[in-house]
GROMACS .gro file of C-alpha atoms in nm:
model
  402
    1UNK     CA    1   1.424   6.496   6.922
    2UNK     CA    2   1.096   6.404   7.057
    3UNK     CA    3   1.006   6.682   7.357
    4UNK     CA    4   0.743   6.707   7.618
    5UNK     CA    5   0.682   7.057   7.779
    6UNK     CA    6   0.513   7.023   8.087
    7UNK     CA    7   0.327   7.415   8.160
    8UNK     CA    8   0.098   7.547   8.375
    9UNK     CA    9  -0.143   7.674   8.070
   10UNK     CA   10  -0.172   7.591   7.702
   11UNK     CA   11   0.097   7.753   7.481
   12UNK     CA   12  -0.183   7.962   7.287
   13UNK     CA   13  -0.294   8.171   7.107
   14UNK     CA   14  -0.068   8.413   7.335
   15UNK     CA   15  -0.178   8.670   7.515
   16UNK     CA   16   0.038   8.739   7.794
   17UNK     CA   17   0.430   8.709   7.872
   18UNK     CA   18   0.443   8.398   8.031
   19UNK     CA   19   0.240   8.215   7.733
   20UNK     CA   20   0.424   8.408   7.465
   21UNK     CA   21   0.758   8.283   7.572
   22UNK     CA   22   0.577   7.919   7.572
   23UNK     CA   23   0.462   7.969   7.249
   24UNK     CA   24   0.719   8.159   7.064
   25UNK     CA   25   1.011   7.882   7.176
   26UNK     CA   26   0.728   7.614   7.090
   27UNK     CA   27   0.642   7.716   6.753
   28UNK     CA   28   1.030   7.780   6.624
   29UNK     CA   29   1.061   7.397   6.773
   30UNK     CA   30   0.812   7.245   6.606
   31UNK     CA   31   0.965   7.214   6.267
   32UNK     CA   32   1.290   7.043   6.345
   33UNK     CA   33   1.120   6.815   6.691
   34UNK     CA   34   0.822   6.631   6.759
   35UNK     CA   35   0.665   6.834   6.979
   36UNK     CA   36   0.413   6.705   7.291
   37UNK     CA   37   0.246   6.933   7.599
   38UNK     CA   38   0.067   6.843   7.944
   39UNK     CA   39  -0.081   7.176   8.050
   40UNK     CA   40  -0.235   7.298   8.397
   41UNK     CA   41  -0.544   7.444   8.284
   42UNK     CA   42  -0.758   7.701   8.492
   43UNK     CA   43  -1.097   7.409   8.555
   44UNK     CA   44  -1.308   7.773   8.538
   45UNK     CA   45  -1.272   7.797   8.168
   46UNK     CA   46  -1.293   7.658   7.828
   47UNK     CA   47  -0.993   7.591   7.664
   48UNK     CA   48  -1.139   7.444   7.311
   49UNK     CA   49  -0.959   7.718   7.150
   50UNK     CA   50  -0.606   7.688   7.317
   51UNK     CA   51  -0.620   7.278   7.240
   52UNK     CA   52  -0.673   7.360   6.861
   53UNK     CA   53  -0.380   7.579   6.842
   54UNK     CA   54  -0.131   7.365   7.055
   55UNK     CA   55  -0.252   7.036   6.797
   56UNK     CA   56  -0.082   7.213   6.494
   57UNK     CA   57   0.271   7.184   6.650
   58UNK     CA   58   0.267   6.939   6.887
   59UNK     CA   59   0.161   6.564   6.863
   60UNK     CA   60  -0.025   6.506   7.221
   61UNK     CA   61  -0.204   6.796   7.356
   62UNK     CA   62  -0.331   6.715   7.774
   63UNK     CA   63  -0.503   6.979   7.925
   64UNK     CA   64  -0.545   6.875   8.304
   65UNK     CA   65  -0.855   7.113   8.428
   66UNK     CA   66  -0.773   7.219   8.800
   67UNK     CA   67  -1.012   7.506   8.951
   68UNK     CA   68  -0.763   7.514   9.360
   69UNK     CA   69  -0.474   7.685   9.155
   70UNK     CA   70  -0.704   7.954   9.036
   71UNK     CA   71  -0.787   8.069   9.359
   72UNK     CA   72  -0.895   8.466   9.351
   73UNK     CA   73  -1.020   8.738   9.637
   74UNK     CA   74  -1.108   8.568   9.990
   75UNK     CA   75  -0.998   8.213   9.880
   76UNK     CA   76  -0.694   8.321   9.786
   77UNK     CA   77  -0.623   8.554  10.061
   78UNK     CA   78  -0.708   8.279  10.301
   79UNK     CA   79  -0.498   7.993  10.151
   80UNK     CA   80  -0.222   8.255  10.178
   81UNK     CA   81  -0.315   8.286  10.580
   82UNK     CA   82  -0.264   7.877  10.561
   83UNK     CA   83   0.062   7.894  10.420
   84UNK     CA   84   0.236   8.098  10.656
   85UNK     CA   85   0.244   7.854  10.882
   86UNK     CA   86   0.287   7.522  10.646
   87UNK     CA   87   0.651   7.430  10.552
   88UNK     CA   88   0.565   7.537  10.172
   89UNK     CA   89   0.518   7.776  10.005
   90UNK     CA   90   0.185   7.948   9.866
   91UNK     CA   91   0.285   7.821   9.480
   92UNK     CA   92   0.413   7.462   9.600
   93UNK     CA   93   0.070   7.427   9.756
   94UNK     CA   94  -0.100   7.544   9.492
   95UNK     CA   95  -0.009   7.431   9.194
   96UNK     CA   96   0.053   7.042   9.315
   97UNK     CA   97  -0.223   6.892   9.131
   98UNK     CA   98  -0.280   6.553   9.192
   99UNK     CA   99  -0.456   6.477   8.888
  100UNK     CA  100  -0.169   6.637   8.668
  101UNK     CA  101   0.047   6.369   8.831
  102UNK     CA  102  -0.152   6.081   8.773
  103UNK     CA  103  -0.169   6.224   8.394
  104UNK     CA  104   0.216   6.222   8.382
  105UNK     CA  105   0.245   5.879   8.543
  106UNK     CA  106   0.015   5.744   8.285
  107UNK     CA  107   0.138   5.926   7.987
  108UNK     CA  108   0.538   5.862   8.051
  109UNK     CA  109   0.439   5.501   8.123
  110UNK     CA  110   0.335   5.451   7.718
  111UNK     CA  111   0.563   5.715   7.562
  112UNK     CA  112   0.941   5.802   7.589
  113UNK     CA  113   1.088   6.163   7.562
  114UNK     CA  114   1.456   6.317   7.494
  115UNK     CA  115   1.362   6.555   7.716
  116UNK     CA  116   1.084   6.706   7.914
  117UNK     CA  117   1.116   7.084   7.943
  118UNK     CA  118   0.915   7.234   8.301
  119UNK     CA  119   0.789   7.569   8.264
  120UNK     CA  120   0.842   7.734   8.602
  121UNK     CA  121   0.960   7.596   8.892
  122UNK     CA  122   0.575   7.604   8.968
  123UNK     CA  123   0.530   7.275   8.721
  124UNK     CA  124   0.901   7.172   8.895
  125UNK     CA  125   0.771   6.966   9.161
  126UNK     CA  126   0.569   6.678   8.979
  127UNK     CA  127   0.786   6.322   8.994
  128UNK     CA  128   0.903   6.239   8.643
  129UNK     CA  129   0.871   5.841   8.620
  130UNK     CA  130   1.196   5.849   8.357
  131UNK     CA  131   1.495   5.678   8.215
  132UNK     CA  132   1.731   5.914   8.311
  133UNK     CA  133   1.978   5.700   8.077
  134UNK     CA  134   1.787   5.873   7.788
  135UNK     CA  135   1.559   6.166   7.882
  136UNK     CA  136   1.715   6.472   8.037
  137UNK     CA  137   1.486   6.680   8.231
  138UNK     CA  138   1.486   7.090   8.165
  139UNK     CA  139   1.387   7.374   8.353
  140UNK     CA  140   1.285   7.690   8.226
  141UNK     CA  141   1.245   8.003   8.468
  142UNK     CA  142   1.092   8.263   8.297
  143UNK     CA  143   1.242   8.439   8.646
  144UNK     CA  144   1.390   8.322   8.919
  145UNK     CA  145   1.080   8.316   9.104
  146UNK     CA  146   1.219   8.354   9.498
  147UNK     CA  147   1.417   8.654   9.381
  148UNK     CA  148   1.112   8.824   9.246
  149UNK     CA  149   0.935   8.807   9.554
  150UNK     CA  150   1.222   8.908   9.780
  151UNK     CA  151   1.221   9.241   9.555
  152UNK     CA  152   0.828   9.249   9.580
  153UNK     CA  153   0.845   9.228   9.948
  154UNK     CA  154   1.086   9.513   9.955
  155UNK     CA  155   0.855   9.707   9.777
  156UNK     CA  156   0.541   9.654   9.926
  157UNK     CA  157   0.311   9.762  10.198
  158UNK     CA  158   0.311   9.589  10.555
  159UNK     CA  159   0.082   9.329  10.546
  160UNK     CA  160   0.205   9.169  10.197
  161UNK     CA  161   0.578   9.252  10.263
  162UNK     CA  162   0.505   9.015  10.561
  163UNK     CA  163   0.344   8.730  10.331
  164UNK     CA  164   0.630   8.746  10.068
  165UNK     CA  165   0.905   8.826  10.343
  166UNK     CA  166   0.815   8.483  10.473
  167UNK     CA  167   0.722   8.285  10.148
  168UNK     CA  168   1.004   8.419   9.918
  169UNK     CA  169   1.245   8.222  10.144
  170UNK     CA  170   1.040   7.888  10.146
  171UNK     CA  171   1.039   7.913   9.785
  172UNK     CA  172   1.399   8.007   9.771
  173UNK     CA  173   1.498   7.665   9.942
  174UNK     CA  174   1.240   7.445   9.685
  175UNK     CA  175   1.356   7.623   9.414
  176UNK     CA  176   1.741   7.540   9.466
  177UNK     CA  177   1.644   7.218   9.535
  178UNK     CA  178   1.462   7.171   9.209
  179UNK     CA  179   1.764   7.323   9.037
  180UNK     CA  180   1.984   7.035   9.208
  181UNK     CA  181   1.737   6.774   9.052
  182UNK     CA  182   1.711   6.884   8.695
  183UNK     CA  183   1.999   6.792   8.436
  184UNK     CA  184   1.973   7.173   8.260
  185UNK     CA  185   1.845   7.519   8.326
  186UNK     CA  186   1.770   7.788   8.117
  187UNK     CA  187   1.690   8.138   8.198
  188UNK     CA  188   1.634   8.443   8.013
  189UNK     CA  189   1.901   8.672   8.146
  190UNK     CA  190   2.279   8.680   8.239
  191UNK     CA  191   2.195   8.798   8.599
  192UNK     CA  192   1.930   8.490   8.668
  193UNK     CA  193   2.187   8.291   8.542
  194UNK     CA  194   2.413   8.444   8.788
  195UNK     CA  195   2.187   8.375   9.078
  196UNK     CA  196   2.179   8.020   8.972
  197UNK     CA  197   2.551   7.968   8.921
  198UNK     CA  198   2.620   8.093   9.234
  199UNK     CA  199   2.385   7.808   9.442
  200UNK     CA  200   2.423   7.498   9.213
  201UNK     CA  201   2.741   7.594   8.973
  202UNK     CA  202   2.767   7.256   8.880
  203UNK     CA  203   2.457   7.254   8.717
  204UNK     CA  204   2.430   7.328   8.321
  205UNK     CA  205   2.227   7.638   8.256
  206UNK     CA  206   2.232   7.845   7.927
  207UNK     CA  207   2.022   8.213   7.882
  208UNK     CA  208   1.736   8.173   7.647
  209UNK     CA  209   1.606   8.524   7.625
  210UNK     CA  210   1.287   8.629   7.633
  211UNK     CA  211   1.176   8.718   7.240
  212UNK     CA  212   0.919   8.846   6.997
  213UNK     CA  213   0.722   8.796   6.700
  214UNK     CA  214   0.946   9.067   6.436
  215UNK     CA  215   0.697   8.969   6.175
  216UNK     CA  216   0.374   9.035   6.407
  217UNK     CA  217   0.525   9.300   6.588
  218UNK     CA  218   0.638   9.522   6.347
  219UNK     CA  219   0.616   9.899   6.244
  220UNK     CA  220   0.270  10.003   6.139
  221UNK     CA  221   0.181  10.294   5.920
  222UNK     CA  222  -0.031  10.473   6.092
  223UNK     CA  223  -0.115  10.766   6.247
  224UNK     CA  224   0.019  10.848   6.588
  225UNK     CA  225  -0.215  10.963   6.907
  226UNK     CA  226  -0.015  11.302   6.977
  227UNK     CA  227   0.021  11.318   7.365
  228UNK     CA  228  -0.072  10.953   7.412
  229UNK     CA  229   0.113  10.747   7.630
  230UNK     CA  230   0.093  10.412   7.661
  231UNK     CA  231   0.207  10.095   7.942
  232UNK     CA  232   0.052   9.720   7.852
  233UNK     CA  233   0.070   9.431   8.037
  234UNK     CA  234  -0.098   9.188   8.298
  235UNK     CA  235  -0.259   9.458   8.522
  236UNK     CA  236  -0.338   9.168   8.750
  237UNK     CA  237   0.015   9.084   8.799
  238UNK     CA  238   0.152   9.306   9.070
  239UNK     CA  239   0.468   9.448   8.980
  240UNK     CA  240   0.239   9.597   8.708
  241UNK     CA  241  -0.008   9.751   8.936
  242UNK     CA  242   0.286   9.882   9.099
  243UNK     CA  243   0.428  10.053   8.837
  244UNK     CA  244   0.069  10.182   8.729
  245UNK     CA  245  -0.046  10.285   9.044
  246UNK     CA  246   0.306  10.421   9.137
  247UNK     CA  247   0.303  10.608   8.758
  248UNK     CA  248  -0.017  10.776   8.832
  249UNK     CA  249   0.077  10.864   9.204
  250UNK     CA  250   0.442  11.023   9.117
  251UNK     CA  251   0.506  11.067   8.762
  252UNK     CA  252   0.208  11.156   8.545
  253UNK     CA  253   0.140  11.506   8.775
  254UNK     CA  254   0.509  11.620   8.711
  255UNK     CA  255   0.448  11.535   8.307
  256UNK     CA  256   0.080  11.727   8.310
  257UNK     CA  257   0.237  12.016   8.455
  258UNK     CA  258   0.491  12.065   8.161
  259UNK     CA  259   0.241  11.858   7.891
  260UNK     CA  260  -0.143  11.955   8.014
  261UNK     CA  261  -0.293  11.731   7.707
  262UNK     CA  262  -0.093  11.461   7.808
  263UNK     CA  263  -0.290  11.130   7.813
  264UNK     CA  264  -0.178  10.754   7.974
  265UNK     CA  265  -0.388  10.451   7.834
  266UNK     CA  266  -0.315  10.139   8.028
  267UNK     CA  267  -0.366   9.810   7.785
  268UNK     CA  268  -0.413   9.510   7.968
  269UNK     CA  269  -0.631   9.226   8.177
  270UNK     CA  270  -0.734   9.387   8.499
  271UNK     CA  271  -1.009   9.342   8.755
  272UNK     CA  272  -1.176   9.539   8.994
  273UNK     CA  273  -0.942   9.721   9.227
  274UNK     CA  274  -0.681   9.997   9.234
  275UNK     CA  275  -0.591  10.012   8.849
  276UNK     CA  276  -0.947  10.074   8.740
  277UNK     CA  277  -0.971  10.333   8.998
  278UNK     CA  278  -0.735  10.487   8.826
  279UNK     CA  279  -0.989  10.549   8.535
  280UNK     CA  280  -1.036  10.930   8.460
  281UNK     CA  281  -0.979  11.237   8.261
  282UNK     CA  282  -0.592  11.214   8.195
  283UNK     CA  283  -0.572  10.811   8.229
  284UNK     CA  284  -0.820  10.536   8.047
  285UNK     CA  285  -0.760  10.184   8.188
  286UNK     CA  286  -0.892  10.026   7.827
  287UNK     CA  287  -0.814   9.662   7.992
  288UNK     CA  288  -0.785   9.382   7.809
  289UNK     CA  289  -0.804   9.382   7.373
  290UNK     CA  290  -0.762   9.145   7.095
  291UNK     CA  291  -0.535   9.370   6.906
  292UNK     CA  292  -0.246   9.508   7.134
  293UNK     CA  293  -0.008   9.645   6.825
  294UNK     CA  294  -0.294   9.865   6.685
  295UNK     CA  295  -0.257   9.975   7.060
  296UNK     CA  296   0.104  10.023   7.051
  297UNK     CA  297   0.081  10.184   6.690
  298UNK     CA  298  -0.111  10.438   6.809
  299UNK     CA  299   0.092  10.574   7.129
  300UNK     CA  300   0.346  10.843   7.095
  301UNK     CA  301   0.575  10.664   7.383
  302UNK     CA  302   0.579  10.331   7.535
  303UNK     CA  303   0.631  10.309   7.952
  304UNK     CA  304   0.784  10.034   8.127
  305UNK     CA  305   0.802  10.211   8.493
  306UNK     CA  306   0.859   9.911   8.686
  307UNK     CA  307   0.971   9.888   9.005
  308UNK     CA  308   0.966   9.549   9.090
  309UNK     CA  309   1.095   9.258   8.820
  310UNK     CA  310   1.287   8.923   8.711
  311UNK     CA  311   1.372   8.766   8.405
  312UNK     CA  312   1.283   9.055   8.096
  313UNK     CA  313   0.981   9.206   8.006
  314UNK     CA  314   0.810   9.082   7.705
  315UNK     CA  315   0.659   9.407   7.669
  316UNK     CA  316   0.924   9.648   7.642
  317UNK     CA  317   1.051   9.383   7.357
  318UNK     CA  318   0.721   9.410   7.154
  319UNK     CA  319   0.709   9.804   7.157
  320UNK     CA  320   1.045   9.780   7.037
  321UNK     CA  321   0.990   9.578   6.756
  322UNK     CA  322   0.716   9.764   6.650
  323UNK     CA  323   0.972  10.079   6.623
  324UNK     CA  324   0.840  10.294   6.942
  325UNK     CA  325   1.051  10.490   7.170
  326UNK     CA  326   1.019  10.326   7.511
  327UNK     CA  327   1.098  10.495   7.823
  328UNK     CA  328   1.183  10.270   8.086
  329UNK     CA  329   1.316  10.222   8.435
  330UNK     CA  330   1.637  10.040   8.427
  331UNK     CA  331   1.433   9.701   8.654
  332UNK     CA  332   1.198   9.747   8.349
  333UNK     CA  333   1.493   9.703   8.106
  334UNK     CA  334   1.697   9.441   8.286
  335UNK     CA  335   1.822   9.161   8.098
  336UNK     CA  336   1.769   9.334   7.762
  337UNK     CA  337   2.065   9.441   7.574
  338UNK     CA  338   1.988   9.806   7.551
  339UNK     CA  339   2.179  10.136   7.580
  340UNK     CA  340   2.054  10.440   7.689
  341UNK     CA  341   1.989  10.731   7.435
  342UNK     CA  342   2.092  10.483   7.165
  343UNK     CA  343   1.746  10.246   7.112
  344UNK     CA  344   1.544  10.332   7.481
  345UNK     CA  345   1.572  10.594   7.749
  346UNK     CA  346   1.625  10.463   8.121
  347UNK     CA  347   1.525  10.668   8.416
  348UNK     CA  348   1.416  10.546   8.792
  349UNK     CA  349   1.325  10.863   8.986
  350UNK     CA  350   0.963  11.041   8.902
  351UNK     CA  351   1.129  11.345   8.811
  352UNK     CA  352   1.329  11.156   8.572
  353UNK     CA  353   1.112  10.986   8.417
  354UNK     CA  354   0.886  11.283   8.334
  355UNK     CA  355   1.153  11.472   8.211
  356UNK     CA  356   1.240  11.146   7.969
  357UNK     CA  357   0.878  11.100   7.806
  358UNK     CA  358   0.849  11.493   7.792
  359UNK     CA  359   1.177  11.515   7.560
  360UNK     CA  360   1.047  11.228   7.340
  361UNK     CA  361   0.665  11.457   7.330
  362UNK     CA  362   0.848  11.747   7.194
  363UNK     CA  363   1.078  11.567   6.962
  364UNK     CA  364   0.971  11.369   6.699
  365UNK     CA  365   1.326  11.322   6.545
  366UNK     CA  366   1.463  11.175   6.889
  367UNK     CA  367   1.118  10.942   6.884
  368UNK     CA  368   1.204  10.805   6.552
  369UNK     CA  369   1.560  10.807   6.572
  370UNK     CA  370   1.523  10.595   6.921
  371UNK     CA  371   1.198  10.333   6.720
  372UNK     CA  372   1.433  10.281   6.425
  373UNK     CA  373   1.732  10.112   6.695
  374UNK     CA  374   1.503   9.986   6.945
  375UNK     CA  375   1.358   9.790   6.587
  376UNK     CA  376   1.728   9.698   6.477
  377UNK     CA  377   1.788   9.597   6.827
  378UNK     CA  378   1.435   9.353   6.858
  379UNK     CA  379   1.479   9.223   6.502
  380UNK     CA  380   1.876   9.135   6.562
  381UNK     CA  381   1.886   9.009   6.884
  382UNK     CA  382   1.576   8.906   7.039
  383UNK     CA  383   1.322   8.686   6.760
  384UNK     CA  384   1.191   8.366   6.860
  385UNK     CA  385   1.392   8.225   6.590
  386UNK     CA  386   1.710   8.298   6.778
  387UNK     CA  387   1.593   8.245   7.074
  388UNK     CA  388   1.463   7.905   7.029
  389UNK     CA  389   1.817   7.801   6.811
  390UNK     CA  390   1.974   7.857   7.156
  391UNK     CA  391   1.765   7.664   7.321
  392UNK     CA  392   1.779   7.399   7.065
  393UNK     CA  393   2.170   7.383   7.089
  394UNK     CA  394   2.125   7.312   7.461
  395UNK     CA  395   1.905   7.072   7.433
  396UNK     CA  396   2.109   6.903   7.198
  397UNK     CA  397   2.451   6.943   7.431
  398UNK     CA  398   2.244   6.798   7.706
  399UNK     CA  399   2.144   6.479   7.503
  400UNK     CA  400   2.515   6.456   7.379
  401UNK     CA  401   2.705   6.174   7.610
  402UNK     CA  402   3.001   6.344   7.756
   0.00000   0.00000   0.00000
């Protein structure tokens, strides 16, 4: 099948969640489908690098440069003002580029796809100049995006509670509508799938979980950081300055009490603000590194303390594969086929959640016991591989005339 993936950055090389799911499907494509992207590209940045890797799996590579969706600080904060009182939402506003759809217009004009697979619903809203006699159209939601933002606003102080309480439901109505127009869906959990079903039922969706690398993320011999904690991720994302700051704030004083040599390193992009603040004796905010499993190697236990979420984490995947005992809450775990006390430990409340990591700290049997499952678990259920055989089954049901 010839497929066009239509994202709002280059597949690689991958650095964060969003781009690794890109990627990983991508790659484990490539060898049975000719392959083609049109990428959103930040305008602030070279992406030489990113078009090199994309040409060794995919035939046509189009990076549209765009500089308004990259908004940061005042900008930002201002377009955000705008949108309260616009009919969109924030993301429809910003990420509707017109020079991505000229670029589509022209490029679908010349060439012909099976199917053309949106990442986000972000990249959902771009007109798709078609035969819909032979190319279906596919979106894949990393999360369901308005349901992520209703959470966030729950969880948030006033004046961005009142942002998202507002925006969430704007997005909530383009985002069903997008559903309605699109021939498939995939998701990466039962329980988005679940939200979908129950707006557009008669639309075909299928769960394409989230995966990881088993070959790149995999056990390391090396020695372990005793006391070392360790949570990775987009610090500029928010639900992962939540969980850090919130960590910090509720959690890490209860575990110093019982474990005074205890020490948190948080791995991970991250600007200035309240997660570099958190920078001291007991916490090092490293930020962003080129090698996150030496990273992962080196800490005694993995946290995923999330308090806000959609779709899985990528993260708590990765640590798994690499045979570390994660300790997460059970937002941070949803959508991933664990079990408590068999390959992770789940716990929500501060006081749980110390008492958690401090059992794995004085236990090195339960540690290992809990890496060698959580690695079974990654390594059965959740490669790339698999992951991108289901979607290529869907795709292939999709094309198939009833």
């Amino acid at each position: 099948m010839k497929l066009l993936f239509v994202t709002p950055y280059l597949p690689g090389p991958p650095i964060f969640g969003g781009q690794r799911r890109i990627h990983g499907l991508m790659t484990n494509l490539a060898g049975a489908h000719e392959l083609s992207v049109i990428a959103l590209t930040d305008g602030y940045e070279d992406h030489s690098v990113s078009e090199a890797d994309a040409k060794h799996y995919c035939r046509h590579v189009i990076s549209v440069p765009d500089k308004f969706h990259r908004l940061k600080g005042r900008d930002k904060r201002l377009t955000q003002l705008r949108s309260l009182v616009s009919t969109r939402s924030w993301e429809r506003m910003i990420y509707q580029c017109d020079a991505v759809q000229r670029t589509l217009d022209a490029h679908l004009l010349t060439h012909e796809y099976d199917a053309i697979v949106c990442e986000f619903v972000f990249m959902a809203n771009y007109r798709f100049r078609i035969s819909r006699l032979r190319t279906r159209l596919v979106l894949d939601e990393h999360n369901v995006e308005y349901d992520l933002l209703r959470r966030t606003a729950e969880s948030t102080r006033f004046e961005r509670r009142l942002f998202h309480s507002v925006n969430w439901r704007k997005l909530k109505h383009e985002e069903v509508r997008a559903w309605k127009r699109f021939d498939g869906l995939t998701l990466t959990s039962r329980r988005d799938q679940q939200l979908v079903q129950a707006e557009v039922p008669s639309v075909p969706s299928a769960v394409v979980p989230n995966g990881v690398d088993v070959e790149l993320f995999k056990p390391r011999a090396e020695p372990v950081a005793p006391q070392t904690l360790l949570f990775f991720g987009a610090m500029n994302y928010y639900p992962n300055t939540d969980a850090a700051l919130s960590f910090a704030a509720h959690v890490l004083p209860l575990l110093k009490a019982r474990h005074p040599n205890v020490r948190m390193r948080i791995v991970g992009p991250v600007g200035k603000g309240p997660v570099q603040d958190l920078n001291g004796e007991h916490i090092q905010v490293v930020g962003f590194v080129q090698d996150v499993h030496a990273e992962i190697a080196r800490a005694a236990v993995v946290v995923a303390p999330l308090r806000i979420g959609g779709g899985t984490r990528l993260k708590i995947l990765e640590a798994m594969a690499m045979g570390k005992a994660v300790v997460a809450t059970r937002i941070g775990a949803e959508g991933i086929d664990v079990r408590h006390e068999h390959d992770i430990l789940l716990a929500d409340s501060p006081a749980d959640q110390a008492r958690a990591i401090a059992r794995l700290l004085e236990d090195d049997a339960l540690r290992a016991r809990l890496g060698h499952a959580a690695r079974e678990t990654a390594v059965t259920h959740y490669s790339w591989r698999a992951s991108a055989r289901a979607l290529d089954e869907f795709l292939r049901e999709l094309a198939t005339p009833p």
